[in-house]
């Protein structure tokens, strides 16, 4: 049985940097992001300008800071479910994952 890879401190910081840069560039609805790390997972919440927090996604580390597994948060069940990115893959860049989650979760806040 092989060990589950967990991201180094450098990989965690790099992930947060990439996500925050993308959020600032593409998602004006977000006042910021909150990223929590637990083992191989990173849980990403969006902070909206008026104080509300929205659970967006869970990323799973695969051994490289540039490619992560992707799961969307389902508000109905309050669980994370593995999902596909628009590329058809279940893993990709943190930026692609953030864009996908924000397209799904933030459209209700566009008005």
Coordinates of C-alpha atoms in Angstrom, one line a residue:
X1 CA 0.0 0.0 0.0
X2 CA 1.5 3.3 -1.1
X3 CA 1.4 6.5 1.0
X4 CA -1.0 9.2 0.0
X5 CA 1.0 12.3 -1.2
X6 CA 0.5 15.4 0.8
X7 CA 1.6 18.8 -0.4
X8 CA 4.6 20.5 1.0
X9 CA 4.4 23.9 2.6
X10 CA 5.7 25.3 -0.7
X11 CA 3.0 23.6 -2.8
X12 CA 0.3 24.8 -0.4
X13 CA 1.5 28.4 -0.6
X14 CA 1.8 28.1 -4.4
X15 CA -1.7 26.8 -4.6
X16 CA -3.0 29.7 -2.6
X17 CA -1.1 32.2 -4.7
X18 CA -2.4 30.8 -8.0
X19 CA -6.0 30.7 -6.7
X20 CA -5.9 34.3 -5.2
X21 CA -4.3 35.7 -8.4
X22 CA -7.1 34.1 -10.5
X23 CA -9.8 35.2 -8.2
X24 CA -8.6 38.8 -8.4
X25 CA -8.3 38.7 -12.1
X26 CA -11.5 37.0 -13.1
X27 CA -14.1 37.0 -10.2
X28 CA -15.0 40.5 -9.0
X29 CA -17.8 38.9 -6.9
X30 CA -15.2 37.6 -4.6
X31 CA -13.7 39.8 -1.8
X32 CA -11.2 36.9 -1.1
X33 CA -10.7 33.2 -0.8
X34 CA -10.2 31.0 2.3
X35 CA -8.2 27.9 1.7
X36 CA -8.0 25.2 4.4
X37 CA -5.6 22.3 4.1
X38 CA -6.2 18.9 5.5
X39 CA -3.9 16.0 4.4
X40 CA -4.0 15.7 0.6
X41 CA -7.0 18.0 0.4
X42 CA -7.5 21.8 0.0
X43 CA -11.0 23.2 0.7
X44 CA -11.7 26.5 -1.0
X45 CA -14.4 28.9 0.2
X46 CA -15.2 32.2 -1.5
X47 CA -15.7 35.3 0.6
X48 CA -18.3 37.6 -1.0
X49 CA -18.1 41.4 -0.7
X50 CA -21.0 41.6 1.8
X51 CA -19.6 39.1 4.2
X52 CA -21.2 35.9 3.1
X53 CA -19.0 32.8 2.6
X54 CA -19.7 30.2 -0.2
X55 CA -18.1 26.7 -0.2
X56 CA -16.8 26.3 -3.7
X57 CA -14.6 23.2 -4.1
X58 CA -12.2 20.6 -2.8
X59 CA -8.9 20.0 -4.5
X60 CA -6.9 16.8 -4.1
X61 CA -3.1 16.8 -4.3
X62 CA -1.6 14.4 -6.9
X63 CA 2.0 15.1 -6.3
X64 CA 2.4 18.3 -8.3
X65 CA 1.4 21.9 -7.4
X66 CA 0.1 22.5 -11.0
X67 CA -2.4 19.6 -11.2
X68 CA -5.1 18.8 -8.6
X69 CA -8.1 16.5 -8.4
X70 CA -11.4 18.4 -8.5
X71 CA -14.6 18.1 -6.5
X72 CA -17.5 20.6 -6.3
X73 CA -19.4 21.4 -3.2
X74 CA -23.0 20.4 -3.3
X75 CA -25.0 22.8 -1.1
X76 CA -28.0 20.5 -1.0
X77 CA -26.0 17.7 0.7
X78 CA -23.2 19.9 2.1
X79 CA -20.7 17.4 0.6
X80 CA -18.0 17.5 -2.0
X81 CA -18.5 15.4 -5.1
X82 CA -15.9 14.5 -7.6
X83 CA -16.6 16.4 -10.8
X84 CA -15.2 17.0 -14.3
X85 CA -13.6 20.2 -15.5
X86 CA -14.7 21.5 -18.9
X87 CA -11.7 19.7 -20.4
X88 CA -13.4 16.4 -19.5
X89 CA -10.8 15.6 -16.9
X90 CA -11.3 15.1 -13.2
X91 CA -8.0 17.0 -12.5
X92 CA -6.4 20.1 -13.8
X93 CA -4.9 23.4 -12.8
X94 CA -6.1 25.2 -9.7
X95 CA -7.2 28.1 -11.9
X96 CA -9.4 25.9 -14.1
X97 CA -10.9 24.4 -11.0
X98 CA -11.6 27.8 -9.5
X99 CA -13.2 29.1 -12.8
X100 CA -15.4 26.0 -13.0
X101 CA -16.6 26.2 -9.4
X102 CA -17.2 30.0 -9.6
X103 CA -19.2 29.6 -12.8
X104 CA -21.5 27.2 -11.0
X105 CA -21.7 28.8 -7.5
X106 CA -21.5 32.5 -8.2
X107 CA -24.0 33.0 -11.0
X108 CA -26.8 33.5 -8.4
X109 CA -24.8 36.5 -7.1
X110 CA -24.5 38.2 -10.6
X111 CA -27.0 41.0 -10.6

